[in-house]
Amino acid sequence: MSSLKLFLCLFLAYCVNGQSCIQPSVSPSSYSSTNQKLSKSTAFVVEFSLKCASKTDNLQLYADIDGVQFPVTKSSESEHYQVSWTVKDKKTVAHNFDVRFFDEEGYNNLRKVIRSGQSPESIKPLFNVDFQHPGLSSGFWIKAEFLGLAVAVLVLYVVCRERSQIIS
Amino acid sequence: MKLYLGIVLLLLTAFAKGDDEKAKIILVKRILNDIITERNDLAIEYNLYNIGDGVATDVELADSSFHESDFELISGMTSVKWSRINAGSNVTHAVVVQPLRAGDFNFTSAVVQYVSEKGVDVTFGYSNEIGEQEILSLKEYNRLHASHMMEWGLFALWCMPSIDVPLLLYYLSKRKYSKKVKKN
C-alpha cells in the first residue's frame, strides 16, 4: 500500500514538474549587436512567444547553442520567452546559429547523451530557431583619413613624375 | 550496535545538512557598451549567481531603470523569471535599449526576488548600482567616431580647383610645345 502511495506521489510530482509542450507554435525574433565602435562585446538575444496545444503553466525550457546549454527565461506577465548570452571582449565573426530548444525531459536526455560522450544532435529538440549573426564590424573597412592620404600621395607622385620629365 | 549508531549519525548529519541548504543569489548588472550614445544600441547584462547550497525557486528579475520616456526597448525583457536556478550555477540575461536623450543618466540597481528554501518567505536582493554615466549626443558621437567620408569627399572637391586648373594649363602648354618640337 505504501509503495502505491509512493508511486502516486512520484507520478503527481512528474505531472507537475515534467510538463511538455505538444504541437508548439513559435514566433521568434532575434538580435545581436554588430557595432564594434560601441562595444567590443557582443550580446545575443533570441525572443519568442510560444503556444502549445497542451496546458503549460509550469513549462521550463532549455536552449542548446553550439553545445552549450542555457535555461530559458520567461516573461513575468505573458507566454513570452527569451534566451540571451554574451561574448566578451572578442570580435565575433558572421555565424549562423541554430538554437535548439528542449523541455525538461528533452534536456535530461540531452545531458545523459553528452555525459555518455555521444553526439547531442541525436536528441530531437522540441523546436529550433535559426538566426544569422552578421559579425562585429566597425563600418567601412578603410578609414577616411587613409583614403585621403592615399589620394594626396597619388597626386604628388604624378606631379613629381611630370616635373622630373621636364627637368631631364 | 555500532553500525546502527553510525547509520543514525549519518542520517542526522544528512538532515542537519538538509536544513542548511539555502539558496543565495548574487545579481550583477553590467553595461556591455564602451560608448553610450543617444539613438544607438545599449546592451545591459545581468548575471545571477547562486552561491548558496540549495536550489533557488521562482526567481524573478526586474529592472525599472529604463523608463519609456528615456529609453526605447530594442530587444529583451526587463521583467523575467526562472522557475529554478541550481546551487553553484549561474544564468545570464541581456536587454538591449536605445537611449532617447543625451546627458548624464543614473543607472540604478535591478531587483531579484526568489524563494531560498521551501516554506520560507520570498527573499529580495539588489544588484550593484552602475551609477551616473554620460550618454553622448548623436552629433558628438558622429564627430568623434563616424568615418567622416562626407567631410573628406567635400575637402577633395574644394581642393580640386587649386590642383586641376594649373594641371590643365600645364597640359595645354605641354601639348602645344611638344607639337612644335616635333615640327622642328
Tab-separated table of C-alpha atoms in Angstrom:
chain	number	residue	atom	x	y	z
A	1	MET	CA	0.000	0.000	0.000
A	2	SER	CA	2.793	2.351	0.943
A	3	SER	CA	4.614	1.621	-2.338
A	4	LEU	CA	1.419	2.505	-4.249
A	5	LYS	CA	1.254	5.826	-2.362
A	6	LEU	CA	4.908	6.485	-3.202
A	7	PHE	CA	4.267	5.719	-6.866
A	8	LEU	CA	1.237	8.050	-6.903
A	9	CYS	CA	3.311	10.806	-5.255
A	10	LEU	CA	6.116	10.364	-7.795
A	11	PHE	CA	3.621	10.346	-10.674
A	12	LEU	CA	1.994	13.567	-9.394
A	13	ALA	CA	5.412	15.195	-8.985
A	14	TYR	CA	6.259	14.225	-12.570
A	15	CYS	CA	2.958	15.675	-13.795
A	16	VAL	CA	3.650	18.981	-12.040
A	17	ASN	CA	7.330	19.369	-12.936
A	18	GLY	CA	7.795	17.498	-16.178
A	19	GLN	CA	5.335	19.352	-18.360
A	20	SER	CA	5.720	19.021	-22.087
A	21	CYS	CA	4.596	21.210	-24.940
A	22	ILE	CA	2.593	19.401	-27.600
A	23	GLN	CA	2.491	20.895	-31.123
A	24	PRO	CA	4.477	24.044	-30.327
A	25	SER	CA	3.841	27.099	-32.475
A	26	VAL	CA	6.676	29.592	-32.205
A	27	SER	CA	7.027	33.189	-33.428
A	28	PRO	CA	10.691	34.109	-32.883
A	29	SER	CA	12.728	37.289	-33.175
A	30	SER	CA	16.440	37.675	-32.633
A	31	TYR	CA	19.037	40.361	-32.011
A	32	SER	CA	22.819	40.510	-31.988
A	33	SER	CA	24.986	43.596	-31.545
A	34	THR	CA	27.134	44.413	-34.581
A	35	ASN	CA	28.756	47.801	-33.955
A	36	GLN	CA	32.341	47.306	-32.820
A	37	LYS	CA	32.817	51.021	-32.109
A	38	LEU	CA	30.118	50.952	-29.445
A	39	SER	CA	31.178	47.704	-27.801
A	40	LYS	CA	33.852	45.045	-28.131
A	41	SER	CA	31.458	42.540	-26.561
A	42	THR	CA	28.519	41.003	-28.386
A	43	ALA	CA	25.089	40.421	-26.914
A	44	PHE	CA	22.814	37.794	-28.452
A	45	VAL	CA	19.107	37.722	-27.701
A	46	VAL	CA	16.529	35.261	-29.032
A	47	GLU	CA	12.938	36.006	-28.084
A	48	PHE	CA	9.849	34.030	-28.947
A	49	SER	CA	6.258	33.589	-27.966
A	50	LEU	CA	5.138	30.006	-27.600
A	51	LYS	CA	1.735	28.434	-27.960
A	52	CYS	CA	1.175	24.792	-27.083
A	53	ALA	CA	-1.800	22.531	-27.693
A	54	SER	CA	-1.352	21.223	-24.132
A	55	LYS	CA	-1.576	23.164	-20.861
A	56	THR	CA	1.857	24.515	-19.954
A	57	ASP	CA	1.682	26.684	-16.840
A	58	ASN	CA	4.943	25.440	-15.389
A	59	LEU	CA	6.945	24.765	-18.534
A	60	GLN	CA	10.712	25.058	-18.146
A	61	LEU	CA	12.655	25.304	-21.392
A	62	TYR	CA	16.373	24.959	-22.090
A	63	ALA	CA	18.341	26.108	-25.114
A	64	ASP	CA	21.309	24.362	-26.687
A	65	ILE	CA	23.572	26.744	-28.600
A	66	ASP	CA	26.674	25.244	-30.204
A	67	GLY	CA	26.893	22.596	-27.475
A	68	VAL	CA	26.335	24.950	-24.530
A	69	GLN	CA	23.067	24.777	-22.599
A	70	PHE	CA	21.223	27.778	-21.175
A	71	PRO	CA	17.994	27.921	-19.162
A	72	VAL	CA	15.303	29.891	-20.984
A	73	THR	CA	13.815	32.922	-19.242
A	74	LYS	CA	10.103	33.534	-19.192
A	75	SER	CA	8.316	36.857	-19.065
A	76	SER	CA	6.633	37.646	-15.746
A	77	GLU	CA	3.379	38.529	-17.490
A	78	SER	CA	2.948	36.620	-20.749
A	79	GLU	CA	3.881	33.446	-22.649
A	80	HIS	CA	6.963	35.201	-23.948
A	81	TYR	CA	10.366	33.546	-23.613
A	82	GLN	CA	13.930	34.772	-24.003
A	83	VAL	CA	17.380	33.258	-24.118
A	84	SER	CA	20.373	35.559	-24.101
A	85	TRP	CA	24.122	35.124	-23.954
A	86	THR	CA	27.141	37.354	-24.367
A	87	VAL	CA	30.648	37.042	-25.799
A	88	LYS	CA	33.001	39.421	-24.010
A	89	ASP	CA	35.974	41.366	-25.414
A	90	LYS	CA	36.276	39.219	-28.514
A	91	LYS	CA	35.492	40.001	-32.119
A	92	THR	CA	32.687	37.730	-33.248
A	93	VAL	CA	32.562	36.751	-36.907
A	94	ALA	CA	29.486	36.127	-39.052
A	95	HIS	CA	27.857	32.916	-37.888
A	96	ASN	CA	24.592	31.118	-38.423
A	97	PHE	CA	23.167	29.999	-35.076
A	98	ASP	CA	20.866	27.023	-34.761
A	99	VAL	CA	19.290	27.423	-31.326
A	100	ARG	CA	17.661	24.157	-30.240
A	101	PHE	CA	15.027	24.251	-27.501
A	102	PHE	CA	14.204	21.374	-25.153
A	103	ASP	CA	11.671	20.795	-22.416
A	104	GLU	CA	12.706	19.299	-19.058
A	105	GLU	CA	12.548	15.717	-20.343
A	106	GLY	CA	14.463	16.501	-23.538
A	107	TYR	CA	17.064	18.436	-21.548
A	108	ASN	CA	17.622	15.493	-19.198
A	109	ASN	CA	18.049	13.180	-22.217
A	110	LEU	CA	20.463	15.673	-23.759
A	111	ARG	CA	22.560	15.781	-20.581
A	112	LYS	CA	22.642	11.971	-20.480
A	113	VAL	CA	23.778	11.813	-24.112
A	114	ILE	CA	26.507	14.460	-23.520
A	115	ARG	CA	27.703	12.613	-20.376
A	116	SER	CA	27.973	9.359	-22.284
A	117	GLY	CA	30.030	11.090	-24.981
A	118	GLN	CA	27.513	10.676	-27.799
A	119	SER	CA	26.505	13.331	-30.312
A	120	PRO	CA	23.933	15.781	-28.872
A	121	GLU	CA	22.417	16.014	-32.359
A	122	SER	CA	20.804	12.612	-31.767
A	123	ILE	CA	18.278	14.168	-29.380
A	124	LYS	CA	15.410	15.773	-31.264
A	125	PRO	CA	14.573	19.252	-29.928
A	126	LEU	CA	11.063	20.492	-29.195
A	127	PHE	CA	11.645	23.173	-31.834
A	128	ASN	CA	14.574	25.189	-33.119
A	129	VAL	CA	15.224	28.795	-34.141
A	130	ASP	CA	17.772	29.815	-36.781
A	131	PHE	CA	19.358	33.207	-36.828
A	132	GLN	CA	22.195	34.865	-38.670
A	133	HIS	CA	24.729	36.992	-36.804
A	134	PRO	CA	26.358	39.318	-39.359
A	135	GLY	CA	29.524	39.652	-37.254
A	136	LEU	CA	31.008	42.508	-35.255
A	137	SER	CA	32.233	45.222	-37.596
A	138	SER	CA	33.372	48.810	-37.369
A	139	GLY	CA	31.661	50.004	-40.544
A	140	PHE	CA	33.696	50.893	-43.657
A	141	TRP	CA	36.795	48.675	-43.994
A	142	ILE	CA	39.191	51.585	-44.675
A	143	LYS	CA	39.454	54.794	-42.665
A	144	ALA	CA	38.655	58.021	-44.484
A	145	GLU	CA	41.948	59.569	-43.338
A	146	PHE	CA	43.952	56.827	-45.055
A	147	LEU	CA	41.900	57.197	-48.234
A	148	GLY	CA	42.578	60.970	-48.226
A	149	LEU	CA	46.293	60.353	-47.670
A	150	ALA	CA	46.412	57.788	-50.497
A	151	VAL	CA	44.816	60.241	-52.965
A	152	ALA	CA	47.240	63.025	-51.865
A	153	VAL	CA	50.245	60.698	-52.353
A	154	LEU	CA	48.961	59.721	-55.821
A	155	VAL	CA	48.625	63.396	-56.866
A	156	LEU	CA	52.132	64.127	-55.504
A	157	TYR	CA	53.560	61.173	-57.434
A	158	VAL	CA	52.003	62.323	-60.739
A	159	VAL	CA	53.288	65.899	-60.228
A	160	CYS	CA	56.824	64.733	-59.298
A	161	ARG	CA	56.987	62.458	-62.351
A	162	GLU	CA	55.985	65.263	-64.712
A	163	ARG	CA	58.493	67.625	-63.080
A	164	SER	CA	61.338	65.153	-63.420
A	165	GLN	CA	60.458	64.648	-67.124
A	166	ILE	CA	60.657	68.429	-67.769
A	167	ILE	CA	63.965	68.801	-65.931
A	168	SER	CA	65.551	65.917	-67.826
B	1	MET	CA	25.063	-1.843	17.539
B	2	LYS	CA	27.903	0.361	16.373
B	3	LEU	CA	26.668	0.017	12.775
B	4	TYR	CA	23.164	1.174	13.760
B	5	LEU	CA	24.629	4.082	15.693
B	6	GLY	CA	26.737	5.016	12.663
B	7	ILE	CA	23.702	4.928	10.341
B	8	VAL	CA	21.676	7.065	12.760
B	9	LEU	CA	24.520	9.588	12.997
B	10	LEU	CA	24.853	9.684	9.203
B	11	LEU	CA	21.119	10.275	8.804
B	12	LEU	CA	21.240	13.034	11.401
B	13	THR	CA	24.069	14.790	9.588
B	14	ALA	CA	22.195	14.414	6.291
B	15	PHE	CA	19.079	16.007	7.793
B	16	ALA	CA	21.118	18.690	9.512
B	17	LYS	CA	22.765	19.494	6.179
B	18	GLY	CA	19.342	19.489	4.500
B	19	ASP	CA	18.158	22.186	6.891
B	20	ASP	CA	21.074	24.430	5.939
B	21	GLU	CA	20.509	24.098	2.221
B	22	LYS	CA	19.558	27.632	1.434
B	23	ALA	CA	19.947	29.395	-1.884
B	24	LYS	CA	21.689	32.737	-2.051
B	25	ILE	CA	21.639	34.718	-5.260
B	26	ILE	CA	24.068	37.442	-6.217
B	27	LEU	CA	22.950	39.704	-9.044
B	28	VAL	CA	25.497	41.636	-11.092
B	29	LYS	CA	24.355	44.293	-13.555
B	30	ARG	CA	26.823	45.377	-16.208
B	31	ILE	CA	26.874	47.694	-19.202
B	32	LEU	CA	28.418	45.916	-22.190
B	33	ASN	CA	28.972	49.084	-24.210
B	34	ASP	CA	32.235	51.004	-24.196
B	35	ILE	CA	30.464	54.099	-25.509
B	36	ILE	CA	26.871	55.002	-24.614
B	37	THR	CA	25.214	57.210	-27.189
B	38	GLU	CA	21.837	58.627	-27.990
B	39	ARG	CA	19.874	56.590	-30.586
B	40	ASN	CA	22.411	53.757	-30.630
B	41	ASP	CA	22.067	50.317	-29.078
B	42	LEU	CA	22.995	49.912	-25.433
B	43	ALA	CA	23.341	46.341	-24.130
B	44	ILE	CA	22.885	45.574	-20.422
B	45	GLU	CA	23.894	42.216	-18.995
B	46	TYR	CA	22.599	40.651	-15.793
B	47	ASN	CA	24.428	37.734	-14.190
B	48	LEU	CA	22.717	35.766	-11.456
B	49	TYR	CA	24.980	33.518	-9.374
B	50	ASN	CA	23.510	31.067	-6.908
B	51	ILE	CA	26.298	30.857	-4.329
B	52	GLY	CA	24.138	29.047	-1.757
B	53	ASP	CA	23.803	25.312	-1.136
B	54	GLY	CA	20.164	24.982	-2.154
B	55	VAL	CA	18.076	25.464	-5.292
B	56	ALA	CA	16.546	28.913	-5.748
B	57	THR	CA	12.982	28.673	-6.998
B	58	ASP	CA	10.548	31.218	-8.505
B	59	VAL	CA	13.399	33.588	-9.310
B	60	GLU	CA	12.187	36.921	-10.653
B	61	LEU	CA	14.409	39.666	-12.033
B	62	ALA	CA	13.085	43.173	-12.625
B	63	ASP	CA	14.820	46.345	-13.736
B	64	SER	CA	12.833	49.552	-13.751
B	65	SER	CA	15.750	51.810	-14.798
B	66	PHE	CA	14.657	52.008	-18.408
B	67	HIS	CA	11.540	54.125	-18.454
B	68	GLU	CA	9.959	54.514	-21.880
B	69	SER	CA	10.351	58.312	-21.734
B	70	ASP	CA	14.160	57.902	-21.685
B	71	PHE	CA	14.763	54.577	-23.452
B	72	GLU	CA	13.310	52.543	-26.290
B	73	LEU	CA	13.360	48.798	-25.726
B	74	ILE	CA	15.016	47.148	-28.743
B	75	SER	CA	15.312	43.547	-27.598
B	76	GLY	CA	14.866	41.529	-24.431
B	77	MET	CA	12.537	41.839	-21.455
B	78	THR	CA	13.072	43.929	-18.326
B	79	SER	CA	10.950	41.698	-16.090
B	80	VAL	CA	11.640	37.980	-16.300
B	81	LYS	CA	11.514	34.803	-14.247
B	82	TRP	CA	13.214	31.433	-13.965
B	83	SER	CA	11.459	28.549	-12.270
B	84	ARG	CA	14.739	27.380	-10.683
B	85	ILE	CA	18.449	28.167	-10.503
B	86	ASN	CA	20.521	25.266	-9.199
B	87	ALA	CA	23.131	25.652	-6.467
B	88	GLY	CA	26.511	26.661	-7.814
B	89	SER	CA	25.173	27.606	-11.229
B	90	ASN	CA	24.669	30.942	-12.898
B	91	VAL	CA	22.371	32.378	-15.529
B	92	THR	CA	22.764	35.323	-17.877
B	93	HIS	CA	20.138	37.726	-19.089
B	94	ALA	CA	20.571	40.591	-21.542
B	95	VAL	CA	18.464	43.578	-22.528
B	96	VAL	CA	19.124	45.964	-25.418
B	97	VAL	CA	17.773	49.518	-25.281
B	98	GLN	CA	18.331	52.788	-27.134
B	99	PRO	CA	18.713	55.991	-25.110
B	100	LEU	CA	16.363	58.674	-26.441
B	101	ARG	CA	18.144	61.621	-24.832
B	102	ALA	CA	21.741	62.702	-24.320
B	103	GLY	CA	23.177	63.765	-20.973
B	104	ASP	CA	24.052	62.152	-17.670
B	105	PHE	CA	21.869	59.237	-16.615
B	106	ASN	CA	21.802	57.428	-13.310
B	107	PHE	CA	21.674	53.666	-13.905
B	108	THR	CA	20.093	52.289	-10.735
B	109	SER	CA	20.129	48.709	-9.482
B	110	ALA	CA	17.946	45.811	-10.599
B	111	VAL	CA	15.898	43.744	-8.142
B	112	VAL	CA	15.847	39.974	-7.767
B	113	GLN	CA	13.363	38.019	-5.685
B	114	TYR	CA	13.443	34.288	-5.053
B	115	VAL	CA	12.442	31.524	-2.673
B	116	SER	CA	15.635	30.389	-0.973
B	117	GLU	CA	14.143	27.215	0.553
B	118	LYS	CA	10.752	25.553	0.734
B	119	GLY	CA	8.253	27.132	3.106
B	120	VAL	CA	10.280	30.324	3.534
B	121	ASP	CA	9.166	33.823	2.552
B	122	VAL	CA	10.430	35.452	-0.615
B	123	THR	CA	13.979	36.848	-0.386
B	124	PHE	CA	14.747	40.176	-2.063
B	125	GLY	CA	18.112	41.217	-3.387
B	126	TYR	CA	19.542	44.174	-5.255
B	127	SER	CA	22.226	44.311	-7.897
B	128	ASN	CA	25.182	46.645	-7.905
B	129	GLU	CA	24.411	50.227	-8.886
B	130	ILE	CA	26.202	51.316	-12.051
B	131	GLY	CA	25.689	54.958	-11.185
B	132	GLU	CA	25.788	58.047	-13.329
B	133	GLN	CA	27.011	57.533	-16.890
B	134	GLU	CA	27.270	60.010	-19.718
B	135	ILE	CA	25.102	59.411	-22.761
B	136	LEU	CA	26.798	61.098	-25.727
B	137	SER	CA	24.635	63.049	-28.143
B	138	LEU	CA	24.443	61.640	-31.670
B	139	LYS	CA	26.175	64.771	-33.040
B	140	GLU	CA	29.087	64.388	-30.595
B	141	TYR	CA	29.348	60.644	-31.304
B	142	ASN	CA	29.465	61.236	-35.067
B	143	ARG	CA	32.087	63.971	-34.595
B	144	LEU	CA	34.314	61.628	-32.578
B	145	HIS	CA	33.719	58.201	-34.102
B	146	ALA	CA	31.997	58.423	-37.519
B	147	SER	CA	34.001	57.640	-40.679
B	148	HIS	CA	33.934	61.312	-41.931
B	149	MET	CA	33.801	60.129	-45.573
B	150	MET	CA	31.481	63.013	-46.458
B	151	GLU	CA	33.837	65.631	-44.966
B	152	TRP	CA	36.885	64.179	-46.730
B	153	GLY	CA	34.947	63.990	-50.012
B	154	LEU	CA	33.986	67.677	-49.727
B	155	PHE	CA	37.599	68.577	-48.839
B	156	ALA	CA	38.794	66.807	-52.011
B	157	LEU	CA	36.149	68.662	-54.046
B	158	TRP	CA	37.283	72.034	-52.673
B	159	CYS	CA	40.929	71.174	-53.357
B	160	MET	CA	40.180	70.339	-56.995
B	161	PRO	CA	40.218	73.888	-58.488
B	162	SER	CA	43.623	74.719	-56.988
B	163	ILE	CA	45.143	71.467	-58.279
B	164	ASP	CA	43.245	70.845	-61.512
B	165	VAL	CA	43.433	74.352	-63.086
B	166	PRO	CA	47.287	74.540	-63.012
B	167	LEU	CA	47.415	70.902	-64.170
B	168	LEU	CA	45.090	71.692	-67.119
B	169	LEU	CA	47.128	74.808	-68.087
B	170	TYR	CA	50.312	72.758	-67.859
B	171	TYR	CA	48.954	70.008	-70.108
B	172	LEU	CA	47.661	72.543	-72.700
B	173	SER	CA	51.045	74.274	-72.950
B	174	LYS	CA	52.901	70.958	-72.916
B	175	ARG	CA	50.799	69.651	-75.828
B	176	LYS	CA	51.341	72.909	-77.738
B	177	TYR	CA	55.119	72.937	-77.301
B	178	SER	CA	55.612	69.221	-77.867
B	179	LYS	CA	53.864	69.651	-81.267
B	180	LYS	CA	56.293	72.476	-82.157
B	181	VAL	CA	59.253	70.377	-81.139
B	182	LYS	CA	58.033	67.575	-83.396
B	183	LYS	CA	57.657	70.009	-86.346
B	184	ASN	CA	61.230	71.269	-85.927
